[in-house]
Short mmCIF file of C-alpha atoms and ligand atoms in Angstrom, two decimals:
data_model
loop_
_atom_site.label_atom_id
_atom_site.label_comp_id
_atom_site.label_asym_id
_atom_site.label_seq_id
_atom_site.Cartn_x
_atom_site.Cartn_y
_atom_site.Cartn_z
CA UNK A 1 0.00 0.00 0.00
CA UNK A 2 1.24 3.51 -0.84
CA UNK A 3 2.15 5.66 2.14
CA UNK A 4 0.02 8.71 3.00
CA UNK A 5 2.83 11.05 1.96
CA UNK A 6 3.20 9.50 -1.51
CA UNK A 7 -0.57 9.53 -2.15
CA UNK A 8 -0.64 13.16 -0.99
CA UNK A 9 2.17 14.14 -3.35
CA UNK A 10 0.54 12.37 -6.30
CA UNK A 11 -2.81 14.07 -5.67
CA UNK A 12 -1.05 17.39 -5.04
CA UNK A 13 0.76 17.20 -8.36
CA UNK A 14 -2.51 16.28 -10.10
CA UNK A 15 -4.29 19.28 -8.51
CA UNK A 16 -1.42 21.59 -9.50
CA UNK A 17 -1.50 20.24 -13.06
CA UNK A 18 -5.27 20.76 -13.37
CA UNK A 19 -4.98 24.31 -12.00
CA UNK A 20 -2.10 25.12 -14.37
CA UNK A 21 -4.03 23.86 -17.40
CA UNK A 22 -7.18 25.77 -16.39
CA UNK A 23 -5.17 28.97 -15.84
CA UNK A 24 -3.46 28.76 -19.24
CA UNK A 25 -6.87 28.20 -20.85
CA UNK A 26 -8.74 31.01 -19.10
CA UNK A 27 -5.90 33.45 -19.86
CA UNK A 28 -5.60 32.14 -23.42
CA UNK A 29 -1.83 32.17 -23.13
CA UNK A 30 0.28 31.11 -26.05
CA UNK A 31 2.74 28.62 -24.49
CA UNK A 32 5.49 29.52 -26.98
CA UNK A 33 5.61 33.18 -25.94
CA UNK A 34 5.62 32.59 -22.16
CA UNK A 35 8.08 34.84 -20.30
CA UNK A 36 9.76 33.92 -17.00
CA UNK A 37 7.61 36.16 -14.74
CA UNK A 38 4.38 35.08 -16.43
CA UNK A 39 5.44 31.44 -15.93
CA UNK A 40 5.90 32.19 -12.20
CA UNK A 41 2.42 33.80 -12.14
CA UNK A 42 1.00 30.58 -13.55
CA UNK A 43 3.00 28.40 -11.17
CA UNK A 44 1.85 30.32 -8.05
CA UNK A 45 -1.83 29.28 -7.77
CA UNK A 46 -0.96 25.79 -9.04
CA UNK A 47 1.65 25.35 -6.28
CA UNK A 48 -0.75 26.62 -3.59
CA UNK A 49 -3.58 24.34 -4.74
CA UNK A 50 -1.07 21.47 -4.85
CA UNK A 51 0.11 22.19 -1.29
CA UNK A 52 -3.47 22.40 -0.02
CA UNK A 53 -4.27 19.06 -1.65
CA UNK A 54 -1.21 17.39 -0.14
CA UNK A 55 -2.15 18.64 3.36
CA UNK A 56 -5.82 17.63 2.95
CA UNK A 57 -4.90 14.14 1.73
CA UNK A 58 -2.29 13.61 4.40
CA UNK A 59 -4.61 14.86 7.19
CA UNK A 60 -7.41 12.63 5.91
CA UNK A 61 -5.25 9.52 5.76
CA UNK A 62 -3.71 10.10 9.19
CA UNK A 63 -7.14 10.77 10.68
CA UNK A 64 -8.41 7.49 9.25
CA UNK A 65 -5.51 5.50 10.64
CA UNK A 66 -5.72 7.51 13.94
CA UNK A 67 -1.98 7.32 14.33
CA UNK A 68 -1.19 10.72 15.78
CA UNK A 69 -2.91 13.91 16.86
CA UNK A 70 -1.45 15.93 13.93
CA UNK A 71 -4.38 15.92 11.49
CA UNK A 72 -5.86 19.04 13.06
CA UNK A 73 -2.72 21.04 12.18
CA UNK A 74 -2.57 19.54 8.74
CA UNK A 75 -6.23 20.42 8.23
CA UNK A 76 -5.65 24.01 9.35
CA UNK A 77 -2.63 24.22 7.00
CA UNK A 78 -4.66 22.73 4.18
CA UNK A 79 -7.40 25.36 4.64
CA UNK A 80 -4.73 28.06 4.85
CA UNK A 81 -3.11 27.02 1.55
CA UNK A 82 -6.53 26.65 -0.06
CA UNK A 83 -7.51 30.21 0.96
CA UNK A 84 -4.18 31.57 -0.33
CA UNK A 85 -4.68 29.62 -3.58
CA UNK A 86 -8.19 31.05 -4.05
CA UNK A 87 -7.01 34.63 -3.43
CA UNK A 88 -4.20 34.23 -5.95
CA UNK A 89 -6.45 32.47 -8.47
CA UNK A 90 -8.95 35.35 -8.28
CA UNK A 91 -6.19 37.85 -9.03
CA UNK A 92 -5.60 36.17 -12.37
CA UNK A 93 -9.26 36.42 -13.41
CA UNK A 94 -8.90 39.50 -15.64
CA UNK A 95 -5.43 38.79 -17.02
CA UNK A 96 -6.99 37.63 -20.30
CA UNK A 97 -8.40 41.10 -20.95
CA UNK A 98 -6.00 43.59 -19.45
CA UNK A 99 -2.26 44.11 -19.52
CA UNK A 100 -1.01 43.70 -15.93
CA UNK A 101 2.47 43.58 -14.44
CA UNK A 102 3.95 40.11 -15.03
CA UNK A 103 5.13 38.63 -11.70
CA UNK A 104 2.45 40.33 -9.60
CA UNK A 105 0.51 37.08 -9.05
CA UNK A 106 3.63 35.23 -7.94
CA UNK A 107 4.42 38.14 -5.57
CA UNK A 108 0.85 38.02 -4.22
CA UNK A 109 1.25 34.27 -3.64
CA UNK A 110 4.40 34.87 -1.58
CA UNK A 111 2.55 37.51 0.49
CA UNK A 112 -0.72 35.58 0.90
CA UNK A 113 1.05 32.28 1.61
CA UNK A 114 3.30 33.93 4.22
CA UNK A 115 0.45 35.87 5.86
CA UNK A 116 -1.69 32.77 6.17
CA UNK A 117 1.16 30.68 7.61
CA UNK A 118 2.13 33.12 10.39
CA UNK A 119 -0.91 32.59 12.70
CA UNK A 120 -0.82 28.83 12.00
CA UNK A 121 2.88 28.63 12.89
CA UNK A 122 2.43 30.83 15.99
CA UNK A 123 -0.40 28.60 17.26
CA UNK A 124 1.67 25.52 16.50
CA UNK A 125 4.74 27.06 18.20
CA UNK A 126 6.78 26.81 14.99
CA UNK A 127 9.30 29.58 14.04
CA UNK A 128 7.80 32.21 11.72
CA UNK A 129 11.02 33.20 9.95
CA UNK A 130 10.17 31.54 6.63
CA UNK A 131 6.65 33.06 6.32
CA UNK A 132 8.09 36.48 7.23
CA UNK A 133 10.80 36.14 4.56
CA UNK A 134 8.13 35.06 2.09
CA UNK A 135 6.08 38.21 2.78
CA UNK A 136 9.16 40.43 2.47
CA UNK A 137 10.19 38.80 -0.80
CA UNK A 138 6.61 39.20 -2.10
CA UNK A 139 6.44 42.90 -1.20
CA UNK A 140 9.84 43.62 -2.78
CA UNK A 141 8.97 41.71 -5.95
CA UNK A 142 5.56 43.40 -6.20
CA UNK A 143 7.01 46.89 -5.90
CA UNK A 144 9.74 46.02 -8.45
CA UNK A 145 7.39 44.59 -11.09
CA UNK A 146 4.72 47.28 -10.71
CA UNK A 147 7.26 50.09 -10.90
CA UNK A 148 8.83 48.57 -14.01
CA UNK A 149 5.37 48.08 -15.55
CA UNK A 150 4.26 51.67 -14.85
CA UNK A 151 7.35 53.06 -16.55
CA UNK A 152 6.40 51.39 -19.84
CA UNK A 153 4.28 53.24 -22.42
CA UNK A 154 0.68 52.02 -22.40
CA UNK A 155 1.09 51.00 -26.04
CA UNK A 156 4.07 48.73 -25.21
CA UNK A 157 2.18 47.05 -22.35
CA UNK A 158 -0.66 46.19 -24.71
CA UNK A 159 1.78 44.90 -27.34
CA UNK A 160 3.34 42.51 -24.81
CA UNK A 161 -0.08 41.39 -23.64
CA UNK A 162 -1.18 40.69 -27.21
CA UNK A 163 2.10 38.85 -27.91
CA UNK A 164 1.34 36.50 -25.00
CA UNK A 165 -2.39 36.18 -25.49
CA UNK A 166 -3.36 37.16 -29.03
CA UNK A 167 -6.34 39.40 -29.87
CA UNK A 168 -9.15 38.95 -27.34
CA UNK A 169 -12.53 40.66 -27.74
CA UNK A 170 -14.11 41.91 -24.51
CA UNK A 171 -16.91 44.25 -23.47
CA UNK A 172 -15.92 47.90 -23.74
CA UNK A 173 -14.83 49.18 -20.33
CA UNK A 174 -14.55 52.93 -20.85
CA UNK A 175 -16.79 54.70 -18.39
CA UNK A 176 -20.44 55.50 -19.21
CA UNK A 177 -21.15 59.02 -20.45
CA UNK A 178 -24.46 60.91 -20.74
CA UNK A 179 -24.42 60.30 -24.50
CA UNK A 180 -23.37 56.63 -24.20
CA UNK A 181 -24.65 55.28 -20.87
CA UNK A 182 -24.20 51.57 -21.66
CA UNK A 183 -20.66 51.21 -23.06
CA UNK A 184 -20.59 47.50 -22.15
CA UNK A 185 -22.92 46.89 -25.11
CA UNK A 186 -19.95 47.63 -27.38
CA UNK A 187 -16.87 45.45 -27.74
CA UNK A 188 -13.17 46.16 -27.92
CA UNK A 189 -9.81 44.45 -28.27
CA UNK A 190 -7.94 46.82 -25.98
CA UNK A 191 -8.11 50.39 -24.71
CA UNK A 192 -6.06 51.80 -27.64
CA UNK A 193 -7.63 50.09 -30.65
CA UNK A 194 -10.94 51.66 -31.71
CA UNK A 195 -14.13 49.93 -30.58
CA UNK A 196 -14.96 46.78 -32.56
CA UNK A 197 -18.14 48.41 -33.92
CA UNK A 198 -16.20 51.53 -34.94
CA UNK A 199 -13.73 49.28 -36.80
CA UNK A 200 -16.62 47.68 -38.69
CA UNK A 201 -17.99 51.17 -39.40
CA UNK A 202 -14.63 52.26 -40.86
CA UNK A 203 -14.72 49.43 -43.37
CA UNK A 204 -18.37 50.11 -44.22
CA UNK A 205 -17.72 53.82 -44.67
CA UNK A 206 -14.84 53.11 -47.06
CA UNK A 207 -17.07 50.81 -49.06
CA UNK A 208 -19.80 53.48 -49.05
CA UNK A 209 -17.84 56.57 -50.14
CA UNK A 210 -15.02 54.76 -52.03
CA UNK A 211 -12.10 57.05 -51.13
CA UNK A 212 -8.91 56.88 -53.18
CA UNK A 213 -6.58 58.32 -50.56
CA UNK A 214 -7.13 57.72 -46.85
CA UNK A 215 -4.85 59.24 -44.22
CA UNK A 216 -4.78 57.59 -40.81
CA UNK A 217 -2.85 59.07 -37.91
CA UNK A 218 -1.91 56.58 -35.16
CA UNK A 219 -1.46 53.09 -36.61
CA UNK A 220 -0.87 51.36 -33.26
CA UNK A 221 -1.14 47.60 -34.01
CA UNK A 222 -2.65 48.25 -37.43
CA UNK A 223 -6.10 46.85 -36.66
CA UNK A 224 -8.00 49.95 -37.84
CA UNK A 225 -5.60 50.25 -40.80
CA UNK A 226 -6.52 46.71 -41.87
CA UNK A 227 -10.24 47.49 -41.62
CA UNK A 228 -9.78 50.54 -43.86
CA UNK A 229 -7.70 48.40 -46.23
CA UNK A 230 -10.38 45.70 -46.34
CA UNK A 231 -12.80 48.39 -47.54
CA UNK A 232 -10.34 49.49 -50.22
CA UNK A 233 -9.85 45.91 -51.34
CA UNK A 234 -13.61 45.48 -51.68
CA UNK A 235 -13.68 48.70 -53.75
CA UNK A 236 -10.75 47.54 -55.87
CA UNK A 237 -8.90 50.87 -55.59
CA UNK A 238 -7.22 53.24 -53.17
CA UNK A 239 -4.49 53.46 -50.55
CA UNK A 240 -4.45 54.03 -46.83
CA UNK A 241 -1.46 56.08 -45.75
CA UNK A 242 -0.98 55.46 -42.06
CA UNK A 243 1.65 56.80 -39.66
CA UNK A 244 2.96 55.62 -36.30
CA UNK A 245 5.78 57.54 -34.67
CA UNK A 246 6.84 54.91 -32.09
CA UNK A 247 9.34 52.56 -33.85
CA UNK A 248 8.57 49.59 -31.58
CA UNK A 249 4.83 49.90 -32.18
CA UNK A 250 5.41 50.55 -35.89
CA UNK A 251 7.46 47.33 -36.24
CA UNK A 252 4.61 45.30 -34.71
CA UNK A 253 2.06 46.97 -36.99
CA UNK A 254 4.18 46.17 -40.04
CA UNK A 255 4.38 42.50 -38.94
CA UNK A 256 0.59 42.37 -38.76
CA UNK A 257 0.13 44.18 -42.07
CA UNK A 258 2.63 41.89 -43.84
CA UNK A 259 0.81 38.83 -42.54
CA UNK A 260 -2.62 40.14 -43.51
CA UNK A 261 -2.59 39.81 -47.28
CA UNK A 262 -3.72 43.47 -47.47
CA UNK A 263 -0.25 45.00 -47.79
CA UNK A 264 -0.80 46.36 -51.30
CA UNK A 265 -3.54 48.67 -50.03
CA UNK A 266 -1.41 50.15 -47.25
CA UNK A 267 1.44 52.65 -47.10
CA UNK A 268 2.66 52.44 -43.49
CA UNK A 269 5.12 55.04 -42.32
CA UNK A 270 7.20 55.37 -39.19
CA UNK A 271 6.82 59.10 -38.75
CA UNK A 272 4.87 61.75 -36.95
CA UNK A 273 1.45 62.77 -38.22
CA UNK A 274 2.56 66.38 -37.97
CA UNK A 275 5.50 65.82 -40.33
CA UNK A 276 4.18 63.24 -42.76
CA UNK A 277 4.04 64.38 -46.40
CA UNK A 278 1.07 63.27 -48.46
CA UNK A 279 0.88 63.76 -52.22
CA UNK A 280 -2.52 64.28 -53.80
CA UNK A 281 -5.93 65.05 -52.42
CA UNK A 282 -7.19 63.24 -49.36
CA UNK A 283 -10.69 61.74 -49.43
CA UNK A 284 -10.83 60.44 -45.86
CA UNK A 285 -8.89 61.45 -42.77
CA UNK A 286 -9.03 59.21 -39.69
CA UNK A 287 -7.40 61.09 -36.83
CA UNK A 288 -6.55 58.63 -34.05
CA UNK A 289 -3.14 59.50 -32.59
CA UNK A 290 -2.55 61.30 -29.26
CA UNK A 291 -5.66 63.25 -28.16
CA UNK A 292 -3.62 66.45 -27.71
CA UNK A 293 -2.58 66.37 -31.38
CA UNK A 294 -5.96 65.97 -33.05
CA UNK A 295 -6.66 69.67 -33.52
CA UNK A 296 -3.23 70.23 -35.08
CA UNK A 297 -3.71 67.18 -37.31
CA UNK A 298 -7.07 68.37 -38.65
CA UNK A 299 -5.63 71.83 -39.30
CA UNK A 300 -2.64 70.24 -41.07
CA UNK A 301 -4.62 67.93 -43.37
CA UNK A 302 -7.63 70.22 -43.98
CA UNK A 303 -6.05 71.98 -47.00
CA UNK A 304 -5.31 68.57 -48.55
CA UNK A 305 -8.84 67.32 -48.04
CA UNK A 306 -11.19 67.15 -51.00
CA UNK A 307 -14.21 69.48 -50.70
CA UNK A 308 -16.56 66.56 -50.01
CA UNK A 309 -13.97 64.55 -48.15
CA UNK A 310 -14.71 63.06 -44.74
CA UNK A 311 -12.93 63.64 -41.45
CA UNK A 312 -13.21 61.12 -38.63
CA UNK A 313 -11.85 62.09 -35.23
CA UNK A 314 -11.76 59.33 -32.63
CA UNK A 315 -11.87 59.63 -28.81
CA UNK A 316 -14.30 62.56 -28.79
CA UNK A 317 -16.66 61.40 -26.02
CA UNK A 318 -17.64 63.86 -23.31
CA UNK A 319 -15.36 62.17 -20.77
CA UNK A 320 -12.35 62.44 -23.10
CA UNK A 321 -12.83 66.20 -23.27
CA UNK A 322 -9.69 67.21 -25.20
CA UNK A 323 -10.74 65.83 -28.58
CA UNK A 324 -14.40 66.83 -28.28
CA UNK A 325 -13.47 70.40 -27.40
CA UNK A 326 -10.93 70.55 -30.25
CA UNK A 327 -13.59 69.40 -32.77
CA UNK A 328 -16.15 71.90 -31.46
CA UNK A 329 -13.53 74.66 -31.56
CA UNK A 330 -12.77 73.90 -35.21
CA UNK A 331 -16.52 74.01 -35.88
CA UNK A 332 -16.93 77.36 -34.06
CA UNK A 333 -14.12 78.73 -36.24
CA UNK A 334 -16.18 77.76 -39.28
CA UNK A 335 -13.61 75.23 -40.53
CA UNK A 336 -15.65 72.04 -40.23
CA UNK A 337 -19.21 70.82 -39.62
CA UNK A 338 -19.42 68.06 -37.04
CA UNK A 339 -21.68 65.22 -36.00
CA UNK A 340 -20.82 63.66 -32.63
CA UNK A 341 -21.49 59.92 -32.76
CA UNK A 342 -22.33 58.60 -29.25
CA UNK A 343 -19.98 55.60 -29.09
CA UNK A 344 -18.15 54.67 -25.85
CA UNK A 345 -15.07 56.68 -26.79
CA UNK A 346 -16.86 59.04 -29.15
CA UNK A 347 -16.39 59.50 -32.88
CA UNK A 348 -16.68 62.79 -34.74
CA UNK A 349 -17.72 62.70 -38.37
CA UNK A 350 -16.99 66.00 -40.05
CA UNK A 351 -16.64 67.72 -43.38
CA UNK A 352 -14.78 70.87 -44.15
CA UNK A 353 -17.00 73.86 -44.83
CA UNK A 354 -14.83 75.52 -47.44
CA UNK A 355 -15.58 74.51 -50.99
CA UNK A 356 -18.25 71.98 -50.06
CA UNK A 357 -20.78 71.59 -52.82
CA UNK A 358 -24.40 72.13 -51.73
C1 SAM B 401 -5.21 55.22 -30.11
S1 SAM B 401 -3.80 54.49 -30.82
C2 SAM B 401 -4.32 54.20 -32.47
C3 SAM B 401 -5.29 53.04 -32.59
C4 SAM B 401 -5.52 52.56 -33.99
N1 SAM B 401 -5.91 53.63 -34.87
C5 SAM B 401 -6.61 51.50 -33.99
O1 SAM B 401 -7.77 51.82 -33.76
O2 SAM B 401 -6.27 50.32 -34.22
C6 SAM B 401 -2.76 55.89 -30.98
C7 SAM B 401 -1.40 55.60 -31.63
O3 SAM B 401 -0.90 56.84 -32.14
C8 SAM B 401 0.50 56.86 -31.96
N2 SAM B 401 0.90 58.28 -32.04
C9 SAM B 401 0.86 59.21 -31.09
N3 SAM B 401 1.26 60.41 -31.55
C10 SAM B 401 1.55 60.22 -32.86
C11 SAM B 401 2.03 61.07 -33.89
N4 SAM B 401 2.26 62.36 -33.70
N5 SAM B 401 2.21 60.54 -35.12
C12 SAM B 401 1.98 59.24 -35.35
N6 SAM B 401 1.54 58.39 -34.41
C13 SAM B 401 1.33 58.86 -33.19
C14 SAM B 401 0.71 56.18 -30.62
O4 SAM B 401 2.03 55.70 -30.49
C15 SAM B 401 -0.34 55.07 -30.66
O5 SAM B 401 0.20 53.89 -31.16
#
């Protein structure tokens, strides 16, 4: 017959394996692109569930054979590990959707595991040095990984998240506004890429007005660029000239564009929207770079825009005031006529006033 310890270890490993598999699945992680800290994040709840299972099994078997009076301590330990495991498991719940600091779950496991062990060890008159060291290590690791994470540009965090997880659609989480009180009815890939419905609208608009030259400012991962290009492909003519000033982000966008089969419809440039040179008349401008630059972008491309050309300015909801106010200012100056579409992040559709045919 197998000893209690061996049975416990076998069941513990099985529990850890099941937890690990479930975690990889719920976070939709691509195993090939796993980084060290993310691997530790995955290992943390698995190890805690495994430990809890070992203690439960061992306590149960000892209790049955009534050999010693230890099962009570093993049971308390088992519950302790199980609580720590549940806390840490819950922390990973939203990892699929949002970019978070890699290593933070492992750090939380060190803290939760240590904190739960201290009262157990004190009651059992066991030294508390190891749980204290575990908490200290957890706190230091947590402050290190969160500080490193916060220093990164938001765009780079999302790129890393997408590299590990791929594109994941989720309900829009920008806050409700008076004009769009139920944003969760929309969907999004991430907080930078335009709403899923806006992306579909871009393609539909291109198919509707059949522009020859589209200018897009702010390529990011190229998802909106590809939607515009899909419209051009359906039309059989045109080019989308898109610019992204961050070289790291630009390189990722180019990878996506090259893999899309839509490359011939796209002219992607690694330059600033305020410096990019465009030859010919522009039929459609999609302004989607930094909110602070939108006014300058519209002013810059307005002279190049065809009289009946269309201007789209993203991020113009009432809670993202900068862009909305810029669009209304341009309207007050008599440069453009605007319609404010009530999407979660807001989309302005505009036309220039000058030269517009009646
Ligand atoms: C909101 S994201 C664009 C999202 C993208 N249009 C989409 O929906 O898929 C804004 C991007 O503009 C880039 N950006 C910011 N200022 C820029 C500038 N002056 N010229 C070009 N790109 C810029 C940022 O690096 C970021 O990647």
